[in-house]
CSV table of C-alpha atoms in Angstrom, one decimal:
chain,number,residue,atom,x,y,z
A,984,TYR,CA,0.0,-12.0,4.0
A,985,GLU,CA,2.2,-13.1,6.8
A,986,PHE,CA,-1.4,-13.7,8.6
A,987,ALA,CA,-2.7,-15.3,6.1
A,988,LYS,CA,0.3,-17.9,5.4
A,989,ARG,CA,0.3,-18.7,9.3
A,990,HIS,CA,-3.6,-19.1,9.6
A,991,PRO,CA,-5.0,-20.2,6.3
A,992,ALA,CA,-8.1,-21.4,7.8
A,993,ALA,CA,-9.0,-17.9,9.1
A,994,VAL,CA,-8.7,-16.2,5.9
A,995,THR,CA,-10.7,-16.8,2.7
A,996,ARG,CA,-9.7,-14.0,0.2
A,997,LEU,CA,-6.7,-11.5,0.8
A,998,MET,CA,-6.6,-7.6,-0.5
A,999,LEU,CA,-3.5,-6.0,-0.4
A,1000,VAL,CA,-3.4,-2.3,-0.9
A,1001,THR,CA,-0.5,-0.5,-2.5
A,1002,PRO,CA,1.4,-2.9,-0.5
A,1003,ALA,CA,5.1,-2.0,0.0
A,1004,ALA,CA,8.5,-3.2,0.2
A,1005,ILE,CA,8.1,-5.4,-2.6
A,1006,GLU,CA,11.5,-5.3,-4.1
A,1007,GLN,CA,14.9,-4.7,-2.7
A,1008,ARG,CA,15.8,-1.3,-4.8
A,1009,LEU,CA,14.0,2.2,-3.7
A,1010,SER,CA,14.4,5.6,-4.7
A,1011,LEU,CA,16.1,8.0,-2.4
A,1012,LEU,CA,12.9,9.6,-2.2
A,1013,THR,CA,10.8,6.6,-1.2
A,1014,GLY,CA,13.5,5.3,1.4
A,1015,ILE,CA,13.5,8.6,3.2
A,1016,TYR,CA,9.3,8.7,3.0
A,1017,PHE,CA,9.4,5.0,5.0
A,1018,THR,CA,12.3,6.2,7.4
A,1019,LEU,CA,10.4,9.3,8.4
A,1020,THR,CA,7.1,8.4,8.0
A,1021,PRO,CA,4.3,10.8,8.6
A,1022,GLN,CA,3.3,9.0,11.9
A,1023,THR,CA,6.6,9.5,13.2
A,1024,VAL,CA,6.6,13.1,12.5
A,1025,ALA,CA,3.4,13.5,13.8
A,1026,ARG,CA,4.3,11.7,17.0
A,1027,ARG,CA,7.8,13.1,17.8
A,1028,LEU,CA,8.2,16.5,16.3
A,1029,GLY,CA,5.0,18.2,18.4
A,1030,LEU,CA,3.9,21.4,16.9
A,1031,LEU,CA,6.3,21.1,14.1
A,1032,GLY,CA,4.8,17.9,12.9
A,1033,TYR,CA,1.4,19.3,12.9
A,1034,LEU,CA,2.5,22.4,10.9
A,1035,LEU,CA,4.3,20.4,8.7
A,1036,PHE,CA,1.0,18.3,8.6
A,1037,GLU,CA,-0.6,21.6,7.9
A,1038,MET,CA,1.3,22.5,5.1
A,1039,LYS,CA,1.4,19.1,3.2
A,1040,PHE,CA,-2.4,18.0,3.6
A,1041,PRO,CA,-3.8,18.6,0.1
A,1042,LYS,CA,-6.8,21.4,0.3
A,1043,GLU,CA,-9.2,20.0,-2.0
A,1044,GLU,CA,-11.8,17.7,-2.2
A,1045,PRO,CA,-12.2,14.6,-1.0
A,1046,TYR,CA,-9.9,15.6,1.4
A,1047,THR,CA,-11.7,18.8,2.8
A,1048,GLY,CA,-14.5,17.0,3.2
A,1049,ASN,CA,-16.2,14.8,6.2
A,1050,SER,CA,-13.2,15.8,8.7
A,1051,LEU,CA,-11.2,13.6,6.6
A,1052,LYS,CA,-7.9,16.1,7.8
A,1053,GLU,CA,-8.8,15.6,11.5
A,1054,LEU,CA,-9.5,11.9,11.1
A,1055,THR,CA,-5.9,11.7,9.2
A,1056,TRP,CA,-4.3,13.8,11.9
A,1057,GLN,CA,-5.3,11.7,14.6
A,1058,LEU,CA,-4.7,8.6,12.8
A,1059,ASN,CA,-1.4,9.3,12.5
A,1060,CYS,CA,-0.6,10.2,16.2
A,1061,ARG,CA,-2.0,7.0,17.4
A,1062,PRO,CA,0.6,4.9,19.1
A,1063,THR,CA,-0.2,1.9,17.4
A,1064,PRO,CA,1.7,1.5,14.5
A,1065,SER,CA,0.5,1.6,10.8
A,1066,GLY,CA,1.9,-0.4,7.8
A,1067,ASP,CA,4.4,2.8,7.2
A,1068,ILE,CA,5.7,2.4,10.6
A,1069,VAL,CA,6.3,-1.5,10.3
A,1070,ILE,CA,7.8,-1.1,6.6
A,1071,ARG,CA,10.3,1.3,8.2
A,1072,HIS,CA,12.1,-1.5,10.0
A,1073,LEU,CA,12.5,-2.9,6.8
A,1074,ILE,CA,14.6,-0.6,4.9
A,1075,GLU,CA,18.0,0.4,5.5
A,1076,PHE,CA,20.6,2.8,3.9
A,1077,GLU,CA,23.8,1.2,2.2
A,1078,SER,CA,25.0,4.5,1.8
A,1079,TRP,CA,23.7,8.0,2.0
A,1080,ASN,CA,21.9,7.8,-1.3
A,1081,ARG,CA,21.0,3.9,-1.6
A,1082,PRO,CA,18.2,2.9,0.5
A,1083,VAL,CA,17.1,-0.9,0.0
A,1084,VAL,CA,14.4,-3.3,1.5
A,1085,LYS,CA,16.3,-5.9,4.0
A,1086,CYS,CA,13.6,-8.8,3.1
A,1087,PRO,CA,11.6,-7.8,0.1
A,1088,PHE,CA,8.0,-9.2,-0.1
A,1089,ILE,CA,8.7,-10.7,-3.2
A,1090,ASN,CA,11.7,-12.8,-2.3
A,1091,SER,CA,9.4,-14.8,0.7
A,1092,LEU,CA,6.3,-15.7,-1.3
A,1093,GLU,CA,4.8,-19.0,-0.5
A,1094,ARG,CA,1.7,-20.6,-2.2
A,1095,LEU,CA,-1.4,-19.2,-0.5
A,1096,GLU,CA,-4.6,-21.5,-1.1
A,1097,ILE,CA,-6.8,-18.3,-1.1
A,1098,PRO,CA,-7.0,-15.8,-3.9
A,1099,VAL,CA,-5.4,-12.7,-3.7
A,1100,HIS,CA,-6.3,-9.2,-4.9
A,1101,ILE,CA,-3.9,-6.3,-5.2
A,1102,VAL,CA,-5.0,-2.4,-5.6
A,1103,ALA,CA,-2.4,-0.2,-6.9
A,1104,ALA,CA,-2.3,3.6,-7.7
A,1105,ASP,CA,-1.7,4.9,-11.2
A,1106,MET,CA,0.1,8.0,-9.8
A,1107,ASP,CA,1.9,6.4,-6.3
A,1108,THR,CA,5.1,7.8,-5.8
A,1109,LEU,CA,5.7,5.0,-3.4
A,1110,VAL,CA,4.8,1.7,-5.1
A,1111,SER,CA,5.1,1.6,-8.7
A,1112,VAL,CA,2.3,0.1,-11.1
A,1113,GLN,CA,5.5,-2.0,-12.2
A,1114,SER,CA,6.3,-3.4,-9.0
A,1115,VAL,CA,2.4,-4.5,-8.3
A,1116,GLU,CA,2.7,-6.4,-11.3
A,1117,ASN,CA,5.8,-8.2,-10.6
A,1118,LEU,CA,4.3,-8.8,-7.5
A,1119,CYS,CA,1.2,-10.6,-9.0
A,1120,ARG,CA,3.1,-12.4,-11.3
A,1121,ALA,CA,5.4,-13.7,-8.9
A,1122,LEU,CA,2.1,-14.9,-6.7
A,1123,VAL,CA,1.1,-16.7,-9.9
A,1124,LYS,CA,4.1,-18.3,-10.4
A,1125,THR,CA,3.7,-19.7,-6.7
A,1126,GLY,CA,0.4,-21.1,-7.9
A,1127,THR,CA,-1.8,-18.8,-5.9
A,1128,THR,CA,-4.4,-17.0,-7.5
A,1129,CYS,CA,-3.7,-13.3,-8.0
A,1130,THR,CA,-5.3,-10.6,-9.8
A,1131,TYR,CA,-4.9,-6.5,-9.4
A,1132,ASN,CA,-6.6,-3.5,-10.3
A,1133,VAL,CA,-5.1,0.2,-10.9
A,1134,THR,CA,-6.9,3.3,-9.6
A,1135,ILE,CA,-7.1,6.2,-11.7
A,1136,GLY,CA,-5.9,9.5,-10.2
A,1137,SER,CA,-4.7,8.4,-7.0
A,1138,ASN,CA,-1.4,8.4,-5.1
A,1139,HIS,CA,-0.5,6.0,-2.4
A,1140,CYS,CA,-3.7,6.0,-0.6
A,1141,PRO,CA,-6.5,5.3,-3.2
A,1142,PHE,CA,-9.3,4.8,-0.2
A,1143,LEU,CA,-8.8,8.3,1.0
A,1144,GLU,CA,-8.2,9.8,-2.7
A,1145,VAL,CA,-10.5,8.1,-5.0
A,1146,PRO,CA,-12.9,6.3,-2.3
A,1147,ASP,CA,-15.5,5.7,-5.0
A,1148,GLN,CA,-13.3,3.8,-7.1
A,1149,PHE,CA,-12.2,2.0,-4.1
A,1150,ARG,CA,-15.3,1.1,-2.9
A,1151,GLU,CA,-16.1,-0.5,-6.1
A,1152,ILE,CA,-13.2,-2.6,-6.2
A,1153,VAL,CA,-13.4,-3.9,-3.0
A,1154,GLY,CA,-17.4,-4.3,-3.7
A,1155,LYS,CA,-16.7,-6.6,-6.9
A,1156,TYR,CA,-13.7,-8.5,-5.2
A,1157,PHE,CA,-15.6,-9.2,-1.9
A,1158,HIS,CA,-19.2,-9.8,-3.2
A,1159,ARG,CA,-18.2,-12.2,-6.2
A,1160,LYS,CA,-18.4,-15.8,-6.2
A,1161,SER,CA,-15.1,-15.5,-7.9
A,1162,PRO,CA,-12.5,-13.0,-8.1
A,1163,TYR,CA,-11.3,-10.7,-11.0
A,1164,ARG,CA,-9.9,-12.5,-13.7
A,1165,SER,CA,-6.3,-13.6,-13.4
A,1166,LEU,CA,-3.5,-11.5,-14.2
A,1167,THR,CA,-2.2,-14.3,-16.6
A,1168,ASN,CA,-5.4,-14.1,-18.6
A,1169,THR,CA,-6.2,-10.6,-18.8
A,1170,GLY,CA,-3.1,-8.2,-17.5
A,1171,ARG,CA,-4.1,-5.3,-15.4
A,1172,ASN,CA,-7.9,-4.3,-14.7
A,1173,TYR,CA,-8.2,-0.5,-14.6
A,1174,ILE,CA,-11.2,1.2,-13.1
């Protein structure tokens, strides 16, 4: 989003996938997750980090096919930061059980001349569908064309958890002459 704001000629469409730090209030578990991200655990805890990864990583399809487990571990160990590590610096604890986002995404929105599409996940424990709906409405209020889809049966990583649904959403969004209908016309699109 920030890149699209700063370099509008370089971006023709924008897709946000389960964007975090939308609103100021966070649940305690979300605050802890974004403070101790999988990348932080993988990089800093060595063998213990790997053992925790082994315990937590799902044991069923689609996670077990096509070396997804090995790829996930390698990506978590990379020195370059992912979105989760970037979000970590935006979160602080007002008290031991009250995490907040220092600069919520929803408070810094500006009109974009390009369409924005957001992908949410119905079972996301980190970014609620309600937060995504609020973000979409706020973008529409700035004059930005914004739409969203909700994947079914997915948590925070629909591109890994429901790859066929995710590919369909991406394909429809980037291959259509006009993006999905706007939130103000149709509400949410389930796929």
